[in-house]
Amino acid sequence: MKIEVKGLSKKYGNKLALNNISFALDDPKIYGLLGRNGAGKTTFMDILSGHITASSGEILIDGEDPFDNQRLTESICLIKEGQNFKKDLKVKNVLKIYSFFYPNWDQVLADSLIKEYNLDPNSKVKTLSKGMESALGITVGLASKAPITIFDEPYIGLDAPSRKRFYEIMLEEYQEEPRMIIFSTHLIDEVSLLFEEVLILREGTLVLQEESDILRSNTIAVSGTIDEVEAFISGKEVIEKKQLAGMMTAYVYCTVEEAKMHGLKVEGVPIQELMIYLTERKKGA
Amino acid sequence: MKNSLDESKPIFLQIKEQLEDSIINGTIKAGERVPSTNEFAAYYKINPATAAKGINELVAEEILFKRRGVGMFVTDDAKQLLIESRKKTFYENYMLPLKSEANKLQISLEELMDMVKREDEFNEN
C-alpha cells in the first residue's frame, strides 16, 4: 500500500503537534518512526489510522483518506502503548473481535503467541499486568496481518526476554509475508537493526527520512586537532561538535572514505546517537 | 561468525565482509552453500532486506551464485577474486595507518622494518 502525507498539520488549541509535514512511504518495509516525547509521532499515527482528522493537509492511503473509511481501516492495525482494549473483555473475546475485523487475521499465530506469552484466554483485560496487556497488544498487532501494521511503543512493562521474542517473531512474520510495519519506540538501540528506513520527527516537523544503512554510512564522527577538524567540516552539514584538550570530535554528514583521506580518525554513529543529536538541536541553531 | 554486529557501520557491509572472510580463510569452500538472507536476519535480528543487499553485492561480484530454489553458493573463483581485491586495499587499510602511527611515535623506517621482520621470525617458530 502507498501512504502519501501532504502538508499535514495538526493543532491542539494553540499548539502545533504536526507542522506541515510531507513524505511518502510506498514499500512493505519496516520503518522506524523516531523522535522525542511530544515530537508528534503519536498524533501522526492516530491520523494515519483514521482515528482523528488533520487540521490541514492530508494523508492518503492508496489515494483515499483513512478517516471513517471502513475499507482502509481493516487494512490498518495500530497498537498503542496502552488502552488498546476494553477493560471488561476477556482475552479470548478480544481476539475474537479482532479476528472478525481483520480479513487477513491469523488465528494460528494468535494462538501460538498467547501460549508464548502465557496469556490466559479467560482472563479479563483489567486483571492483566501492564506487561501482559502489552503482550496482548503485540499478539493482536502481529496476528492482524494488516498490510499496514503500526506499533506505537507497544511494550510498556514487557520484560527484556519477551521483547526479544517479539522482535524475533515480528521478523519471522515479515520474512514470510512482507508488509508495511511502522514502529515507534524510544528503545532505539534494541530495534535499529530491524529498520530498513528511518523517519525522525522533531517538534512536529520531519527532520529526516533515510534508509538506515545509508545513514550508517553517511553520518560519521571525525576526530583530530581542533584546526584539522574545523578545516575538514567547513562547508559540511555539522550535526554536533565537541572539544576537549585541543582535540575535537564533529558529527557530520559525509562518507568514511572522505574523512580518512584527510587523515582524521573516523567512527560511525549509531542511529540512537544520531537521533539524540538531531533532536537536541535547539531552535534557530 | 561474529556474535553481534557493530551498529555504527552499514549492516550490509558487515554481512558482506563476514562472508568474504569465511571464504578467504576456508571456512566456506567453493561450491558450498552460504547462509540465506533469512538465516542471517534471524541470527542477527536484522532487517532481511539489509542482509539481502550484502549477499546480492557478492552475487554481482561473482563471489556467490544463485541456484534457484536452493540457495546461494560460493563460486569456484571466489577465494582468488577476494584475495586479489583485498590485496588492492591492503595498503590503504593496513599500511597507511601503520605508517601514520609509527610516525606519531617517531619510529624510524629501520625500526619499523625490524618489527616487520621480527614478526616473520616469530611466525616461523
mmCIF file of C-alpha atoms in Angstrom:
data_model
loop_
_atom_site.group_PDB
_atom_site.id
_atom_site.type_symbol
_atom_site.label_atom_id
_atom_site.label_comp_id
_atom_site.label_asym_id
_atom_site.label_seq_id
_atom_site.Cartn_x
_atom_site.Cartn_y
_atom_site.Cartn_z
ATOM 1 C CA MET A 1 0.000 0.000 0.000
ATOM 2 C CA LYS A 2 1.078 3.551 -0.574
ATOM 3 C CA ILE A 3 0.955 6.270 2.037
ATOM 4 C CA GLU A 4 1.222 9.891 0.945
ATOM 5 C CA VAL A 5 1.484 12.629 3.516
ATOM 6 C CA LYS A 6 0.887 16.091 2.074
ATOM 7 C CA GLY A 7 1.360 19.281 4.070
ATOM 8 C CA LEU A 8 -0.075 17.608 7.148
ATOM 9 C CA SER A 9 -0.692 19.776 10.229
ATOM 10 C CA LYS A 10 -2.495 19.127 13.481
ATOM 11 C CA LYS A 11 -3.307 21.779 16.058
ATOM 12 C CA TYR A 12 -4.404 21.153 19.624
ATOM 13 C CA GLY A 13 -5.587 24.550 20.814
ATOM 14 C CA ASN A 14 -2.654 26.827 20.123
ATOM 15 C CA LYS A 15 -0.119 24.055 19.978
ATOM 16 C CA LEU A 16 1.022 22.672 16.646
ATOM 17 C CA ALA A 17 1.570 18.937 17.115
ATOM 18 C CA LEU A 18 2.358 18.460 13.430
ATOM 19 C CA ASN A 19 3.621 21.305 11.325
ATOM 20 C CA ASN A 20 3.202 20.893 7.588
ATOM 21 C CA ILE A 21 4.931 17.552 7.077
ATOM 22 C CA SER A 22 5.131 15.799 3.724
ATOM 23 C CA PHE A 23 6.589 12.454 2.758
ATOM 24 C CA ALA A 24 5.671 9.143 1.178
ATOM 25 C CA LEU A 25 6.006 5.524 2.245
ATOM 26 C CA ASP A 26 5.324 3.079 -0.502
ATOM 27 C CA ASP A 27 7.023 -0.229 0.181
ATOM 28 C CA PRO A 28 6.340 -3.097 2.556
ATOM 29 C CA LYS A 29 9.314 -2.137 4.695
ATOM 30 C CA ILE A 30 9.893 -1.967 8.422
ATOM 31 C CA TYR A 31 10.008 1.743 9.161
ATOM 32 C CA GLY A 32 11.332 3.266 12.365
ATOM 33 C CA LEU A 33 9.459 6.391 13.410
ATOM 34 C CA LEU A 34 11.635 8.162 15.953
ATOM 35 C CA GLY A 35 11.615 11.372 17.907
ATOM 36 C CA ARG A 36 11.491 12.691 21.423
ATOM 37 C CA ASN A 37 8.406 12.968 23.577
ATOM 38 C CA GLY A 38 5.978 15.447 22.051
ATOM 39 C CA ALA A 39 7.575 15.342 18.605
ATOM 40 C CA GLY A 40 4.248 14.425 17.008
ATOM 41 C CA LYS A 41 4.728 10.694 16.466
ATOM 42 C CA THR A 42 1.541 9.545 18.149
ATOM 43 C CA THR A 43 -0.524 12.299 16.540
ATOM 44 C CA PHE A 44 0.763 11.215 13.155
ATOM 45 C CA MET A 45 -0.053 7.573 13.807
ATOM 46 C CA ASP A 46 -3.548 8.462 15.022
ATOM 47 C CA ILE A 47 -4.283 10.391 11.830
ATOM 48 C CA LEU A 48 -2.781 7.629 9.710
ATOM 49 C CA SER A 49 -5.040 5.080 11.388
ATOM 50 C CA GLY A 50 -8.111 7.191 10.731
ATOM 51 C CA HIS A 51 -8.776 7.812 14.435
ATOM 52 C CA ILE A 52 -8.576 11.590 14.244
ATOM 53 C CA THR A 53 -8.644 14.172 11.470
ATOM 54 C CA ALA A 54 -5.910 16.572 10.425
ATOM 55 C CA SER A 55 -6.241 20.343 10.945
ATOM 56 C CA SER A 56 -4.921 20.906 7.438
ATOM 57 C CA GLY A 57 -3.205 18.926 4.730
ATOM 58 C CA GLU A 58 -3.948 15.246 4.243
ATOM 59 C CA ILE A 59 -2.838 11.653 4.440
ATOM 60 C CA LEU A 60 -3.813 9.487 1.506
ATOM 61 C CA ILE A 61 -3.593 5.714 1.612
ATOM 62 C CA ASP A 62 -3.785 4.304 -1.887
ATOM 63 C CA GLY A 63 -5.306 7.661 -2.789
ATOM 64 C CA GLU A 64 -8.007 7.672 -0.080
ATOM 65 C CA ASP A 65 -8.488 9.463 3.237
ATOM 66 C CA PRO A 66 -8.347 6.920 6.086
ATOM 67 C CA PHE A 67 -10.760 8.824 8.348
ATOM 68 C CA ASP A 68 -14.068 6.976 8.727
ATOM 69 C CA ASN A 69 -13.105 4.675 5.856
ATOM 70 C CA GLN A 70 -14.045 1.045 6.550
ATOM 71 C CA ARG A 71 -12.214 -0.403 3.560
ATOM 72 C CA LEU A 72 -8.975 1.201 4.691
ATOM 73 C CA THR A 73 -9.280 0.726 8.435
ATOM 74 C CA GLU A 74 -9.451 -3.038 8.049
ATOM 75 C CA SER A 75 -6.044 -2.770 6.366
ATOM 76 C CA ILE A 76 -4.529 -0.794 9.223
ATOM 77 C CA CYS A 77 -3.773 -2.055 12.713
ATOM 78 C CA LEU A 78 -2.499 0.421 15.295
ATOM 79 C CA ILE A 79 -1.257 -0.916 18.616
ATOM 80 C CA LYS A 80 -0.574 1.773 21.180
ATOM 81 C CA GLU A 81 1.253 1.671 24.475
ATOM 82 C CA GLY A 82 -1.917 1.013 26.427
ATOM 83 C CA GLN A 83 -5.700 1.124 26.486
ATOM 84 C CA ASN A 84 -5.947 -0.806 23.264
ATOM 85 C CA PHE A 85 -8.792 -2.963 24.565
ATOM 86 C CA LYS A 86 -11.974 -2.658 26.610
ATOM 87 C CA LYS A 87 -11.214 -3.479 30.244
ATOM 88 C CA ASP A 88 -14.169 -5.852 30.764
ATOM 89 C CA LEU A 89 -13.448 -8.109 27.808
ATOM 90 C CA LYS A 90 -11.783 -11.464 28.214
ATOM 91 C CA VAL A 91 -8.602 -12.135 26.281
ATOM 92 C CA LYS A 92 -10.355 -14.695 24.076
ATOM 93 C CA ASN A 93 -13.114 -12.217 23.258
ATOM 94 C CA VAL A 94 -10.618 -9.520 22.335
ATOM 95 C CA LEU A 95 -9.064 -11.962 19.893
ATOM 96 C CA LYS A 96 -12.468 -12.955 18.522
ATOM 97 C CA ILE A 97 -13.483 -9.332 17.866
ATOM 98 C CA TYR A 98 -10.258 -8.564 16.048
ATOM 99 C CA SER A 99 -10.476 -11.791 14.063
ATOM 100 C CA PHE A 100 -13.805 -10.556 12.661
ATOM 101 C CA PHE A 101 -12.424 -7.138 11.913
ATOM 102 C CA TYR A 102 -9.196 -8.050 10.109
ATOM 103 C CA PRO A 103 -9.673 -10.049 6.890
ATOM 104 C CA ASN A 104 -6.102 -11.451 6.998
ATOM 105 C CA TRP A 105 -6.328 -12.468 10.681
ATOM 106 C CA ASP A 106 -4.037 -15.416 11.511
ATOM 107 C CA GLN A 107 -5.627 -17.479 14.276
ATOM 108 C CA VAL A 108 -2.766 -19.997 14.380
ATOM 109 C CA LEU A 109 -0.309 -17.198 15.042
ATOM 110 C CA ALA A 110 -2.603 -15.649 17.652
ATOM 111 C CA ASP A 111 -2.904 -18.962 19.489
ATOM 112 C CA SER A 112 0.825 -19.547 19.476
ATOM 113 C CA LEU A 113 1.529 -16.013 20.751
ATOM 114 C CA ILE A 114 -0.989 -16.402 23.567
ATOM 115 C CA LYS A 115 0.892 -19.527 24.633
ATOM 116 C CA GLU A 116 4.265 -17.915 24.122
ATOM 117 C CA TYR A 117 3.311 -15.054 26.438
ATOM 118 C CA ASN A 118 1.402 -17.214 28.934
ATOM 119 C CA LEU A 119 -1.830 -15.282 28.474
ATOM 120 C CA ASP A 120 -4.908 -16.938 29.938
ATOM 121 C CA PRO A 121 -7.725 -16.711 27.349
ATOM 122 C CA ASN A 122 -10.272 -16.430 30.166
ATOM 123 C CA SER A 123 -8.625 -13.506 31.972
ATOM 124 C CA LYS A 124 -10.288 -10.140 31.713
ATOM 125 C CA VAL A 125 -8.170 -7.330 30.317
ATOM 126 C CA LYS A 126 -8.465 -5.367 33.565
ATOM 127 C CA THR A 127 -6.821 -8.201 35.523
ATOM 128 C CA LEU A 128 -3.757 -8.297 33.274
ATOM 129 C CA SER A 129 -0.471 -6.758 34.374
ATOM 130 C CA LYS A 130 0.940 -3.953 32.213
ATOM 131 C CA GLY A 131 3.348 -6.364 30.573
ATOM 132 C CA MET A 132 0.595 -8.900 29.893
ATOM 133 C CA GLU A 133 -1.619 -6.237 28.374
ATOM 134 C CA SER A 134 1.267 -5.235 26.135
ATOM 135 C CA ALA A 135 1.716 -8.895 25.149
ATOM 136 C CA LEU A 136 -1.934 -8.992 24.143
ATOM 137 C CA GLY A 137 -1.443 -5.859 22.039
ATOM 138 C CA ILE A 138 1.544 -7.389 20.317
ATOM 139 C CA THR A 139 -0.438 -10.570 19.671
ATOM 140 C CA VAL A 140 -3.252 -8.634 18.035
ATOM 141 C CA GLY A 141 -0.857 -6.468 16.032
ATOM 142 C CA LEU A 142 1.089 -9.396 14.628
ATOM 143 C CA ALA A 143 -1.902 -11.703 14.068
ATOM 144 C CA SER A 144 -3.901 -8.947 12.336
ATOM 145 C CA LYS A 145 -1.576 -9.359 9.341
ATOM 146 C CA ALA A 146 -2.820 -5.899 8.416
ATOM 147 C CA PRO A 147 -0.967 -4.586 5.339
ATOM 148 C CA ILE A 148 -0.148 -1.517 7.433
ATOM 149 C CA THR A 149 0.726 -2.520 10.984
ATOM 150 C CA ILE A 150 1.692 0.248 13.370
ATOM 151 C CA PHE A 151 3.314 -0.268 16.764
ATOM 152 C CA ASP A 152 3.480 2.826 18.947
ATOM 153 C CA GLU A 153 5.712 1.917 21.899
ATOM 154 C CA PRO A 154 3.824 -1.373 22.191
ATOM 155 C CA TYR A 155 5.668 -2.914 25.096
ATOM 156 C CA ILE A 156 5.294 -0.911 28.266
ATOM 157 C CA GLY A 157 6.038 -3.249 31.176
ATOM 158 C CA LEU A 158 7.194 -6.065 28.937
ATOM 159 C CA ASP A 159 10.446 -7.631 30.152
ATOM 160 C CA ALA A 160 13.584 -7.887 28.013
ATOM 161 C CA PRO A 161 13.251 -11.588 27.056
ATOM 162 C CA SER A 162 9.634 -11.001 25.968
ATOM 163 C CA ARG A 163 10.667 -8.009 23.884
ATOM 164 C CA LYS A 164 13.366 -10.103 22.273
ATOM 165 C CA ARG A 165 10.809 -12.777 21.350
ATOM 166 C CA PHE A 166 8.577 -10.061 19.927
ATOM 167 C CA TYR A 167 11.379 -8.840 17.631
ATOM 168 C CA GLU A 168 12.118 -12.404 16.552
ATOM 169 C CA ILE A 169 8.515 -13.240 15.760
ATOM 170 C CA MET A 170 7.955 -9.922 14.015
ATOM 171 C CA LEU A 171 10.960 -10.623 11.777
ATOM 172 C CA GLU A 172 9.773 -14.166 11.044
ATOM 173 C CA GLU A 173 6.339 -12.895 10.096
ATOM 174 C CA TYR A 174 7.816 -10.134 7.998
ATOM 175 C CA GLN A 175 10.051 -12.577 6.143
ATOM 176 C CA GLU A 176 7.190 -14.888 5.367
ATOM 177 C CA GLU A 177 4.937 -12.104 4.258
ATOM 178 C CA PRO A 178 6.429 -8.636 3.932
ATOM 179 C CA ARG A 179 4.033 -5.892 4.975
ATOM 180 C CA MET A 180 4.406 -2.277 5.965
ATOM 181 C CA ILE A 181 5.348 -2.103 9.626
ATOM 182 C CA ILE A 182 5.714 1.311 11.233
ATOM 183 C CA PHE A 183 7.468 1.056 14.548
ATOM 184 C CA SER A 184 7.801 3.860 17.034
ATOM 185 C CA THR A 185 9.861 3.399 20.179
ATOM 186 C CA HIS A 186 12.366 5.020 22.490
ATOM 187 C CA LEU A 187 14.334 1.774 22.817
ATOM 188 C CA ILE A 188 16.158 2.541 19.605
ATOM 189 C CA ASP A 189 19.311 0.589 20.340
ATOM 190 C CA GLU A 190 17.221 -2.569 20.671
ATOM 191 C CA VAL A 191 15.489 -2.273 17.335
ATOM 192 C CA SER A 192 17.531 -0.110 14.998
ATOM 193 C CA LEU A 193 18.859 -3.189 13.199
ATOM 194 C CA LEU A 194 15.296 -4.158 12.279
ATOM 195 C CA PHE A 195 14.569 -0.899 10.486
ATOM 196 C CA GLU A 196 15.055 -0.657 6.768
ATOM 197 C CA GLU A 197 14.172 3.008 6.759
ATOM 198 C CA VAL A 198 14.094 5.637 9.487
ATOM 199 C CA LEU A 199 11.978 8.776 9.916
ATOM 200 C CA ILE A 200 12.814 11.296 12.607
ATOM 201 C CA LEU A 201 10.326 13.882 13.830
ATOM 202 C CA ARG A 202 11.226 16.949 15.858
ATOM 203 C CA GLU A 203 8.708 19.424 17.203
ATOM 204 C CA GLY A 204 6.134 18.451 14.622
ATOM 205 C CA THR A 205 8.425 18.543 11.610
ATOM 206 C CA LEU A 206 10.148 15.781 9.691
ATOM 207 C CA VAL A 207 13.910 16.213 10.055
ATOM 208 C CA LEU A 208 14.992 13.081 8.277
ATOM 209 C CA GLN A 209 13.799 10.177 6.155
ATOM 210 C CA GLU A 210 16.527 7.795 5.065
ATOM 211 C CA GLU A 211 17.461 4.158 4.598
ATOM 212 C CA SER A 212 19.114 3.089 7.822
ATOM 213 C CA ASP A 213 22.211 1.632 6.185
ATOM 214 C CA ILE A 214 22.703 4.839 4.215
ATOM 215 C CA LEU A 215 22.523 6.728 7.499
ATOM 216 C CA ARG A 216 25.147 4.433 8.945
ATOM 217 C CA SER A 217 27.489 5.049 6.020
ATOM 218 C CA ASN A 218 26.888 8.773 5.622
ATOM 219 C CA THR A 219 26.940 10.033 9.167
ATOM 220 C CA ILE A 220 30.288 9.846 10.875
ATOM 221 C CA ALA A 221 32.162 11.184 13.832
ATOM 222 C CA VAL A 222 35.569 12.648 12.905
ATOM 223 C CA SER A 223 38.206 13.392 15.492
ATOM 224 C CA GLY A 224 41.504 15.258 15.379
ATOM 225 C CA THR A 225 43.019 18.528 16.455
ATOM 226 C CA ILE A 226 40.624 21.469 16.507
ATOM 227 C CA ASP A 227 42.272 23.056 13.467
ATOM 228 C CA GLU A 228 42.195 19.854 11.435
ATOM 229 C CA VAL A 229 38.581 19.104 12.226
ATOM 230 C CA GLU A 230 37.408 22.695 11.719
ATOM 231 C CA ALA A 231 39.122 22.745 8.326
ATOM 232 C CA PHE A 232 37.525 19.467 7.342
ATOM 233 C CA ILE A 233 33.983 20.305 8.387
ATOM 234 C CA SER A 234 33.803 23.800 6.921
ATOM 235 C CA GLY A 235 31.081 23.799 4.296
ATOM 236 C CA LYS A 236 29.646 20.491 5.524
ATOM 237 C CA GLU A 237 26.439 19.984 7.438
ATOM 238 C CA VAL A 238 27.531 19.553 11.044
ATOM 239 C CA ILE A 239 25.162 17.789 13.403
ATOM 240 C CA GLU A 240 27.155 18.311 16.576
ATOM 241 C CA LYS A 241 30.685 19.059 17.719
ATOM 242 C CA LYS A 242 32.514 18.889 20.988
ATOM 243 C CA GLN A 243 36.055 19.535 22.100
ATOM 244 C CA LEU A 244 38.416 18.565 24.857
ATOM 245 C CA ALA A 245 42.095 19.275 25.450
ATOM 246 C CA GLY A 246 42.785 20.679 21.987
ATOM 247 C CA MET A 247 41.011 17.785 20.263
ATOM 248 C CA MET A 248 37.666 17.982 18.556
ATOM 249 C CA THR A 249 35.038 15.475 17.519
ATOM 250 C CA ALA A 250 32.426 16.525 14.996
ATOM 251 C CA TYR A 251 29.383 14.611 13.774
ATOM 252 C CA VAL A 252 28.900 15.348 10.094
ATOM 253 C CA TYR A 253 27.143 14.071 7.000
ATOM 254 C CA CYS A 254 29.941 12.638 4.893
ATOM 255 C CA THR A 255 31.466 9.298 3.968
ATOM 256 C CA VAL A 256 34.137 7.432 5.902
ATOM 257 C CA GLU A 257 36.408 7.427 2.846
ATOM 258 C CA GLU A 258 36.378 11.193 2.501
ATOM 259 C CA ALA A 259 37.328 11.745 6.141
ATOM 260 C CA LYS A 260 40.033 9.084 6.010
ATOM 261 C CA MET A 261 41.648 10.778 3.029
ATOM 262 C CA HIS A 262 42.156 13.783 5.269
ATOM 263 C CA GLY A 263 43.917 11.664 7.857
ATOM 264 C CA LEU A 264 41.243 12.102 10.504
ATOM 265 C CA LYS A 265 40.092 9.469 12.933
ATOM 266 C CA VAL A 266 36.673 8.263 11.834
ATOM 267 C CA GLU A 267 33.915 6.397 13.639
ATOM 268 C CA GLY A 268 30.388 5.513 12.670
ATOM 269 C CA VAL A 269 27.424 6.961 14.512
ATOM 270 C CA PRO A 270 24.745 4.570 15.810
ATOM 271 C CA ILE A 271 21.186 5.583 14.911
ATOM 272 C CA GLN A 272 20.348 6.013 18.588
ATOM 273 C CA GLU A 273 23.045 8.674 18.953
ATOM 274 C CA LEU A 274 22.163 10.345 15.690
ATOM 275 C CA MET A 275 18.576 10.666 16.881
ATOM 276 C CA ILE A 276 19.734 12.314 20.079
ATOM 277 C CA TYR A 277 21.891 14.875 18.292
ATOM 278 C CA LEU A 278 19.330 15.596 15.591
ATOM 279 C CA THR A 279 16.524 16.171 18.034
ATOM 280 C CA GLU A 280 18.539 18.051 20.619
ATOM 281 C CA ARG A 281 19.444 20.801 18.217
ATOM 282 C CA LYS A 282 17.820 23.909 19.559
ATOM 283 C CA LYS A 283 15.568 26.169 17.592
ATOM 284 C CA GLY A 284 17.448 28.540 15.342
ATOM 285 C CA ALA A 285 20.755 26.743 15.894
ATOM 286 C CA MET B 1 30.645 -15.813 12.518
ATOM 287 C CA LYS B 2 30.586 -12.800 14.806
ATOM 288 C CA ASN B 3 28.203 -12.833 17.727
ATOM 289 C CA SER B 4 26.852 -9.361 17.135
ATOM 290 C CA LEU B 5 27.149 -6.541 14.640
ATOM 291 C CA ASP B 6 28.515 -3.036 15.012
ATOM 292 C CA GLU B 7 25.525 -0.708 14.917
ATOM 293 C CA SER B 8 27.556 2.245 13.749
ATOM 294 C CA LYS B 9 28.631 0.649 10.465
ATOM 295 C CA PRO B 10 26.428 -0.243 7.492
ATOM 296 C CA ILE B 11 24.967 -3.653 8.275
ATOM 297 C CA PHE B 12 25.011 -4.947 4.706
ATOM 298 C CA LEU B 13 28.766 -4.284 4.554
ATOM 299 C CA GLN B 14 29.362 -6.265 7.721
ATOM 300 C CA ILE B 15 27.376 -9.217 6.360
ATOM 301 C CA LYS B 16 29.356 -8.998 3.152
ATOM 302 C CA GLU B 17 32.713 -8.802 4.911
ATOM 303 C CA GLN B 18 31.889 -11.745 7.145
ATOM 304 C CA LEU B 19 31.093 -13.921 4.165
ATOM 305 C CA GLU B 20 34.267 -12.742 2.435
ATOM 306 C CA ASP B 21 36.358 -13.589 5.499
ATOM 307 C CA SER B 22 34.800 -17.043 5.767
ATOM 308 C CA ILE B 23 35.582 -17.710 2.106
ATOM 309 C CA ILE B 24 39.154 -16.368 2.349
ATOM 310 C CA ASN B 25 40.023 -18.381 5.448
ATOM 311 C CA GLY B 26 38.397 -21.507 4.030
ATOM 312 C CA THR B 27 35.507 -21.910 6.473
ATOM 313 C CA ILE B 28 33.173 -21.881 3.489
ATOM 314 C CA LYS B 29 34.620 -23.531 0.394
ATOM 315 C CA ALA B 30 33.946 -23.282 -3.323
ATOM 316 C CA GLY B 31 30.639 -24.924 -4.206
ATOM 317 C CA GLU B 32 29.319 -24.767 -0.656
ATOM 318 C CA ARG B 33 26.076 -23.071 0.330
ATOM 319 C CA VAL B 34 26.213 -19.846 2.351
ATOM 320 C CA PRO B 35 23.548 -18.848 4.907
ATOM 321 C CA SER B 36 20.402 -17.397 3.365
ATOM 322 C CA THR B 37 19.071 -13.886 3.835
ATOM 323 C CA ASN B 38 16.529 -15.239 6.308
ATOM 324 C CA GLU B 39 19.146 -17.163 8.247
ATOM 325 C CA PHE B 40 21.243 -14.018 8.606
ATOM 326 C CA ALA B 41 18.187 -11.981 9.552
ATOM 327 C CA ALA B 42 17.150 -14.475 12.210
ATOM 328 C CA TYR B 43 20.655 -14.898 13.605
ATOM 329 C CA TYR B 44 21.442 -11.213 13.979
ATOM 330 C CA LYS B 45 17.850 -9.936 14.213
ATOM 331 C CA ILE B 46 18.397 -7.605 11.314
ATOM 332 C CA ASN B 47 16.153 -6.479 8.529
ATOM 333 C CA PRO B 48 16.160 -9.166 5.806
ATOM 334 C CA ALA B 49 16.370 -6.536 3.069
ATOM 335 C CA THR B 50 19.624 -5.338 4.594
ATOM 336 C CA ALA B 51 21.089 -8.842 4.694
ATOM 337 C CA ALA B 52 19.951 -9.371 1.105
ATOM 338 C CA LYS B 53 21.827 -6.270 -0.012
ATOM 339 C CA GLY B 54 25.132 -7.660 1.266
ATOM 340 C CA ILE B 55 24.549 -11.026 -0.355
ATOM 341 C CA ASN B 56 23.410 -9.504 -3.657
ATOM 342 C CA GLU B 57 26.588 -7.455 -3.921
ATOM 343 C CA LEU B 58 28.600 -10.662 -3.640
ATOM 344 C CA VAL B 59 26.497 -12.171 -6.423
ATOM 345 C CA ALA B 60 27.217 -9.131 -8.597
ATOM 346 C CA GLU B 61 30.924 -9.545 -7.873
ATOM 347 C CA GLU B 62 30.746 -13.242 -8.856
ATOM 348 C CA ILE B 63 31.736 -14.418 -5.390
ATOM 349 C CA LEU B 64 28.386 -16.151 -4.959
ATOM 350 C CA PHE B 65 25.922 -17.589 -7.434
ATOM 351 C CA LYS B 66 22.272 -18.360 -7.059
ATOM 352 C CA ARG B 67 20.688 -21.753 -7.568
ATOM 353 C CA ARG B 68 17.018 -21.126 -7.955
ATOM 354 C CA GLY B 69 15.043 -22.555 -5.100
ATOM 355 C CA VAL B 70 18.129 -23.968 -3.383
ATOM 356 C CA GLY B 71 20.179 -21.028 -2.199
ATOM 357 C CA MET B 72 23.411 -19.117 -2.668
ATOM 358 C CA PHE B 73 26.687 -20.905 -3.308
ATOM 359 C CA VAL B 74 30.364 -19.968 -3.444
ATOM 360 C CA THR B 75 31.812 -19.754 -6.963
ATOM 361 C CA ASP B 76 34.995 -21.613 -7.928
ATOM 362 C CA ASP B 77 36.993 -18.402 -8.332
ATOM 363 C CA ALA B 78 35.621 -16.693 -5.238
ATOM 364 C CA LYS B 79 38.624 -17.107 -2.975
ATOM 365 C CA GLN B 80 41.092 -15.955 -5.620
ATOM 366 C CA LEU B 81 38.956 -12.951 -6.563
ATOM 367 C CA LEU B 82 38.617 -11.913 -2.933
ATOM 368 C CA ILE B 83 42.322 -12.217 -2.210
ATOM 369 C CA GLU B 84 43.098 -10.091 -5.276
ATOM 370 C CA SER B 85 40.683 -7.365 -4.250
ATOM 371 C CA ARG B 86 41.755 -7.426 -0.602
ATOM 372 C CA LYS B 87 45.381 -7.019 -1.701
ATOM 373 C CA LYS B 88 44.432 -3.852 -3.514
ATOM 374 C CA THR B 89 43.070 -2.273 -0.343
ATOM 375 C CA PHE B 90 45.743 -3.751 1.935
ATOM 376 C CA TYR B 91 47.993 -0.731 1.536
ATOM 377 C CA GLU B 92 45.439 1.884 2.499
ATOM 378 C CA ASN B 93 43.710 -0.204 5.135
ATOM 379 C CA TYR B 94 46.782 -1.525 6.917
ATOM 380 C CA MET B 95 49.983 0.131 5.738
ATOM 381 C CA LEU B 96 48.825 3.736 5.886
ATOM 382 C CA PRO B 97 47.512 3.569 9.479
ATOM 383 C CA LEU B 98 50.647 1.632 10.465
ATOM 384 C CA LYS B 99 52.926 4.284 8.982
ATOM 385 C CA SER B 100 50.951 7.118 10.459
ATOM 386 C CA GLU B 101 51.051 5.627 13.957
ATOM 387 C CA ALA B 102 54.770 4.874 13.572
ATOM 388 C CA ASN B 103 55.316 8.458 12.517
ATOM 389 C CA LYS B 104 53.422 9.726 15.550
ATOM 390 C CA LEU B 105 55.606 7.593 17.834
ATOM 391 C CA GLN B 106 58.773 8.673 15.977
ATOM 392 C CA ILE B 107 59.585 5.103 14.976
ATOM 393 C CA SER B 108 62.125 5.192 12.193
ATOM 394 C CA LEU B 109 61.724 3.283 8.973
ATOM 395 C CA GLU B 110 64.543 0.981 10.072
ATOM 396 C CA GLU B 111 62.901 0.212 13.389
ATOM 397 C CA LEU B 112 59.645 -0.407 11.561
ATOM 398 C CA MET B 113 61.298 -2.815 9.146
ATOM 399 C CA ASP B 114 62.901 -4.623 12.066
ATOM 400 C CA MET B 115 59.493 -5.105 13.608
ATOM 401 C CA VAL B 116 58.032 -6.398 10.372
ATOM 402 C CA LYS B 117 60.841 -8.940 10.144
ATOM 403 C CA ARG B 118 60.653 -9.869 13.801
ATOM 404 C CA GLU B 119 57.018 -10.785 13.321
ATOM 405 C CA ASP B 120 58.045 -13.079 10.442
ATOM 406 C CA GLU B 121 60.586 -14.978 12.522
ATOM 407 C CA PHE B 122 58.050 -15.327 15.302
ATOM 408 C CA ASN B 123 55.570 -16.860 12.908
ATOM 409 C CA GLU B 124 58.051 -19.391 11.590
ATOM 410 C CA ASN B 125 58.739 -20.823 15.034
#
